[in-house]
Amino acid sequence: MNKFCEYVKNYTEGKKICILGFGREGKSTYKILEKYCSPKFVAIADLNPVDREANGLSEDVELICGKDYQECLDSFDMVFKSPGIVLEKKLSELKCQITCETQVFFEVYREQIIGITGTKGKSTVTSLIYHVLKESGVDCRIAGNIGIPVFDIAEGMGDETVVVCELSCHQLEYMTVSPKYAVFLNLYEEHLDHYGTMENYYNAKKNIYLHQQPFDVLWCNEDLRTDDMPSIVITVSDTDENADVFVSNGKIMDADGDSYVIPVDSIKLLGTHNHYNIAIAYGLTSIMIGEEAFTKALCTFDPLAHRLEYVDTVRGIRWYDDSISTACATAISALKSVPNVGTILIGGMDRGIDYQPLVDFLADFDVKGICMEASGKRVYDMIQSSGSFSNKDRIHYADHLEDAVKLAAEITPEGKSCVMSPAAASYGIFKNFEERGDAFKKLVAELK
């Protein structure tokens, strides 16, 4: 039994425990509680029904399901909240202790953790750092918002194991411990349907560094530098030469005058925005490995699916899946990154973000646009009512993704590229961005 197992055993000893949300993380929590712990009582609370037999749940476990599933929380000593669950009451209104897997895991291993957050790019940076370290022989694990609950890797942890952990705003929202090595990539309008304001969203993200200790390190975008950052701060930018690390034209330069040339022609990461991500990974991993090892690993890194992913060439058109895109900035990056882009597909769930930056960019960028779904209709209407948008006829509207792909096949010139970079969430239309990306790929294949 390693130190985590001892810690979580003592942490939950004799407590009345509620697992709030029984998805991937809730099931992971139950597995550890059942295997190592001796709580007084365990219950599972979820909006949806939970199948006791299918999940191998003991008869001693109480199931609390349905629309009132959160009304019971104060009857427990401790509640393990899953990231996808939004508390119906403020933390200050609850008597129970609200915790989560990430909190407990970080309390044990924070000095061995590289934590990565940001509105965009965190999965790519997390995967890249992990790939580089693993390929270079470092004992490391990957976990977090990338799809692997931290409790799933806890049993195999050693004192020297490095954990590369992707952290969403929902995982960070109530955290009171921060990782020794933190990365705050960027901040764009997102999740305003949950947080209401950018300030609330930002405050959740800030827990990546707010609880760091002296001599901990924070890597952050130069634009995010503030006086409340308690750790050693290394700023990174691809626009501001005064940052501690500046990346431009495929070259990474630091304040000491040292530089690293990204082997652009030998890597699969598409777009200059990924040079910023590479700069973060290069600087952070240089603590543990050398430049030659980094370059070798970088050249073997395969980008994650649905992130400017080349799909196929059909009807003379190169098709790209950027379903991960839920913000104006990522759609703009896609247009700048995809070679010979002729058409972009935009739109999805409308969460109320400001689309003016995207409309302004499209006004001066020679590309055909197909707007779809609720947010796409808003973008389309903004363009049609604009007095300064040139050649509005190049912007079209299609109700759904299927119609948009068919239209793109008709209007995209042969030899050009079409990218789906929605600048919108998929929820309400698809289960998640992965399902949307898979649907796009299927529709492209059906064009053959």
Coordinates of N, CA and C in Angstrom, one line a residue, residues 224-323:
L224 N -1.7 37.2 -18.9 CA -2.3 36.8 -17.7 C -1.5 37.1 -16.4
R225 N -0.4 37.7 -16.6 CA 0.5 38.0 -15.4 C -0.2 39.0 -14.5
T226 N -0.3 38.7 -13.2 CA -0.9 39.5 -12.2 C -0.1 39.5 -11.0
D227 N -0.4 40.5 -10.1 CA 0.3 40.6 -8.8 C 0.0 39.5 -7.8
D228 N -1.1 38.8 -8.0 CA -1.5 37.8 -7.0 C -0.9 36.4 -7.3
M229 N 0.1 36.4 -8.2 CA 0.8 35.1 -8.5 C 1.9 34.9 -7.5
P230 N 1.8 34.0 -6.6 CA 2.8 33.9 -5.5 C 4.1 33.1 -5.8
S231 N 4.1 32.4 -6.9 CA 5.2 31.6 -7.2 C 6.2 32.2 -8.2
I232 N 7.2 31.5 -8.6 CA 8.1 31.9 -9.6 C 7.4 31.9 -10.9
V233 N 7.3 33.0 -11.6 CA 6.5 33.1 -12.8 C 7.4 33.2 -14.1
I234 N 7.1 32.4 -15.0 CA 7.8 32.4 -16.3 C 6.7 32.7 -17.4
T235 N 6.8 33.9 -18.0 CA 5.7 34.3 -18.9 C 6.2 33.9 -20.3
V236 N 5.1 33.5 -21.1 CA 5.4 33.0 -22.5 C 4.4 33.8 -23.4
S237 N 4.9 34.1 -24.6 CA 4.1 34.8 -25.6 C 4.6 34.6 -27.0
D238 N 3.6 34.7 -27.9 CA 4.0 34.7 -29.3 C 3.7 36.0 -30.0
T239 N 3.4 37.0 -29.1 CA 3.2 38.4 -29.6 C 4.0 39.4 -28.9
D240 N 4.4 39.2 -27.7 CA 5.1 40.2 -26.9 C 6.6 39.8 -26.7
E241 N 7.5 40.5 -27.3 CA 8.9 40.2 -27.2 C 9.4 40.4 -25.8
N242 N 8.7 41.0 -24.9 CA 9.2 41.3 -23.5 C 8.9 40.1 -22.6
A243 N 8.2 39.1 -23.1 CA 7.9 37.9 -22.2 C 9.2 37.2 -21.9
D244 N 9.2 36.4 -20.9 CA 10.4 35.6 -20.5 C 10.8 34.6 -21.6
V245 N 9.7 34.1 -22.2 CA 9.9 33.2 -23.4 C 9.1 33.7 -24.5
F246 N 9.8 34.0 -25.7 CA 9.1 34.5 -26.8 C 9.3 33.6 -28.0
V247 N 8.2 33.3 -28.7 CA 8.2 32.3 -29.8 C 7.7 33.1 -31.0
S248 N 8.5 33.0 -32.1 CA 8.2 33.7 -33.4 C 8.9 33.0 -34.5
N249 N 8.2 32.8 -35.6 CA 8.8 32.2 -36.8 C 9.5 30.9 -36.5
G250 N 8.8 30.1 -35.7 CA 9.4 28.8 -35.4 C 10.6 28.8 -34.5
K251 N 10.9 29.9 -33.8 CA 12.0 30.0 -32.9 C 11.6 30.4 -31.5
I252 N 12.1 29.6 -30.5 CA 11.8 29.9 -29.1 C 13.0 30.6 -28.5
M253 N 12.8 31.8 -27.9 CA 13.9 32.5 -27.3 C 13.6 32.9 -25.9
D254 N 14.6 32.7 -25.0 CA 14.3 33.1 -23.6 C 15.1 34.3 -23.2
A255 N 14.9 34.8 -22.0 CA 15.5 36.0 -21.5 C 17.0 36.0 -21.4
D256 N 17.6 34.8 -21.4 CA 19.0 34.7 -21.3 C 19.7 34.6 -22.6
G257 N 18.9 34.7 -23.7 CA 19.5 34.7 -25.1 C 19.6 33.4 -25.7
D258 N 19.2 32.3 -24.9 CA 19.2 31.0 -25.5 C 18.0 30.8 -26.4
S259 N 18.2 29.9 -27.4 CA 17.1 29.7 -28.4 C 17.0 28.3 -28.8
Y260 N 15.8 27.9 -29.3 CA 15.6 26.6 -29.8 C 14.7 26.7 -31.1
V261 N 15.2 26.1 -32.2 CA 14.5 26.2 -33.4 C 13.6 24.9 -33.6
I262 N 12.3 25.2 -33.7 CA 11.3 24.1 -33.8 C 11.5 23.5 -35.2
P263 N 11.6 22.1 -35.2 CA 11.8 21.4 -36.5 C 10.4 21.4 -37.2
V264 N 10.0 22.5 -37.7 CA 8.6 22.7 -38.3 C 8.3 21.6 -39.4
D265 N 9.3 21.4 -40.2 CA 9.0 20.4 -41.4 C 9.0 19.0 -40.9
S266 N 9.4 18.7 -39.7 CA 9.4 17.3 -39.2 C 8.4 16.9 -38.2
I267 N 7.5 17.9 -37.9 CA 6.5 17.6 -36.8 C 5.1 17.6 -37.5
K268 N 4.1 17.0 -36.7 CA 2.8 16.9 -37.2 C 1.8 17.9 -36.6
L269 N 2.3 18.7 -35.6 CA 1.4 19.7 -35.0 C 1.3 20.8 -36.0
L270 N 0.0 21.1 -36.4 CA -0.2 22.1 -37.5 C -0.5 23.5 -36.9
G271 N 0.0 24.5 -37.4 CA -0.3 25.9 -37.1 C 0.7 26.6 -36.1
T272 N 0.8 27.9 -36.3 CA 1.8 28.6 -35.5 C 1.3 28.7 -34.0
H273 N 0.0 28.6 -33.8 CA -0.5 28.6 -32.4 C 0.1 27.4 -31.6
N274 N 0.4 26.3 -32.3 CA 1.0 25.2 -31.7 C 2.5 25.4 -31.3
H275 N 3.1 26.4 -32.0 CA 4.5 26.8 -31.6 C 4.5 27.3 -30.2
Y276 N 3.5 28.0 -29.8 CA 3.3 28.5 -28.4 C 3.2 27.3 -27.5
N277 N 2.4 26.3 -27.8 CA 2.3 25.1 -27.0 C 3.6 24.4 -26.9
I278 N 4.3 24.3 -28.0 CA 5.7 23.6 -28.0 C 6.6 24.4 -27.1
A279 N 6.6 25.7 -27.1 CA 7.4 26.5 -26.3 C 7.2 26.2 -24.8
I280 N 6.0 26.1 -24.4 CA 5.6 25.7 -23.0 C 6.2 24.4 -22.7
A281 N 6.0 23.4 -23.6 CA 6.5 22.0 -23.3 C 8.0 22.0 -23.3
Y282 N 8.6 22.7 -24.2 CA 10.1 22.7 -24.2 C 10.7 23.3 -22.9
G283 N 10.2 24.4 -22.5 CA 10.7 25.1 -21.3 C 10.5 24.2 -20.1
L284 N 9.3 23.7 -20.0 CA 9.0 22.9 -18.7 C 9.8 21.6 -18.7
T285 N 9.8 20.9 -19.8 CA 10.5 19.6 -19.8 C 12.0 19.7 -19.7
S286 N 12.6 20.9 -20.0 CA 14.0 21.1 -20.0 C 14.6 21.0 -18.6
I287 N 13.7 21.0 -17.6 CA 14.1 20.8 -16.2 C 14.5 19.3 -16.0
M288 N 14.0 18.4 -16.8 CA 14.3 17.0 -16.7 C 15.0 16.3 -17.8
I289 N 15.0 16.9 -19.0 CA 15.6 16.2 -20.2 C 16.3 17.2 -21.0
G290 N 17.2 16.8 -21.9 CA 17.9 17.6 -22.8 C 17.2 18.0 -24.1
E291 N 17.8 18.9 -24.9 CA 17.3 19.3 -26.1 C 17.1 18.2 -27.2
E292 N 18.1 17.4 -27.3 CA 18.1 16.3 -28.3 C 17.0 15.4 -28.0
A293 N 16.8 15.0 -26.7 CA 15.7 14.1 -26.4 C 14.3 14.7 -26.7
F294 N 14.2 16.1 -26.4 CA 13.0 16.8 -26.7 C 12.6 16.7 -28.2
T295 N 13.6 17.1 -29.0 CA 13.4 17.1 -30.4 C 13.0 15.7 -31.0
K296 N 13.7 14.7 -30.5 CA 13.3 13.4 -31.0 C 11.9 13.0 -30.6
A297 N 11.5 13.3 -29.4 CA 10.1 13.0 -29.0 C 9.1 13.9 -29.7
L298 N 9.4 15.2 -29.9 CA 8.5 16.1 -30.5 C 8.2 15.6 -32.0
C299 N 9.1 15.1 -32.6 CA 9.0 14.6 -34.0 C 8.1 13.3 -34.1
T300 N 7.9 12.6 -33.0 CA 7.1 11.4 -33.1 C 5.7 11.6 -32.4
F301 N 5.4 12.9 -32.0 CA 4.2 13.1 -31.4 C 3.0 13.2 -32.4
D302 N 2.0 12.4 -32.2 CA 0.8 12.5 -33.0 C -0.3 13.4 -32.4
P303 N -0.7 14.4 -33.1 CA -1.7 15.3 -32.5 C -3.0 14.6 -32.2
L304 N -3.7 15.1 -31.2 CA -4.9 14.5 -30.7 C -6.0 14.6 -31.8
A305 N -7.0 13.7 -31.8 CA -8.1 13.8 -32.7 C -8.9 15.0 -32.5
H306 N -9.5 15.5 -33.6 CA -10.5 16.6 -33.6 C -9.8 18.0 -33.3
R307 N -8.5 18.0 -33.4 CA -7.8 19.3 -33.2 C -6.9 19.6 -34.5
L308 N -7.6 20.3 -35.4 CA -7.0 20.5 -36.7 C -6.5 19.2 -37.3
E309 N -7.3 18.2 -37.2 CA -6.9 16.8 -37.7 C -7.3 16.7 -39.2
Y310 N -6.3 16.3 -40.0 CA -6.6 16.1 -41.4 C -7.4 14.8 -41.5
V311 N -8.5 14.9 -42.2 CA -9.4 13.7 -42.3 C -9.2 13.0 -43.6
D312 N -9.3 13.6 -44.8 CA -9.2 12.9 -46.0 C -9.2 14.0 -47.1
T313 N -8.9 13.6 -48.4 CA -9.1 14.4 -49.5 C -10.2 13.8 -50.4
V314 N -11.3 14.4 -50.4 CA -12.5 13.9 -51.1 C -13.0 15.0 -52.1
R315 N -13.3 14.6 -53.3 CA -13.7 15.5 -54.4 C -12.7 16.7 -54.6
G316 N -11.4 16.4 -54.4 CA -10.4 17.3 -54.6 C -10.2 18.3 -53.5
I317 N -11.0 18.1 -52.4 CA -10.9 19.0 -51.2 C -10.3 18.3 -50.1
R318 N -9.4 19.0 -49.4 CA -8.7 18.5 -48.2 C -9.6 18.9 -47.0
W319 N -10.1 17.9 -46.2 CA -11.0 18.2 -45.1 C -10.3 18.1 -43.8
Y320 N -10.6 19.1 -42.9 CA -9.9 19.1 -41.5 C -11.0 19.2 -40.5
D321 N -10.8 18.4 -39.4 CA -11.7 18.3 -38.3 C -11.1 19.1 -37.1
D322 N -11.7 20.2 -36.7 CA -11.3 21.0 -35.6 C -12.4 21.1 -34.6
S323 N -13.1 20.0 -34.4 CA -14.3 20.0 -33.5 C -14.1 20.5 -32.1

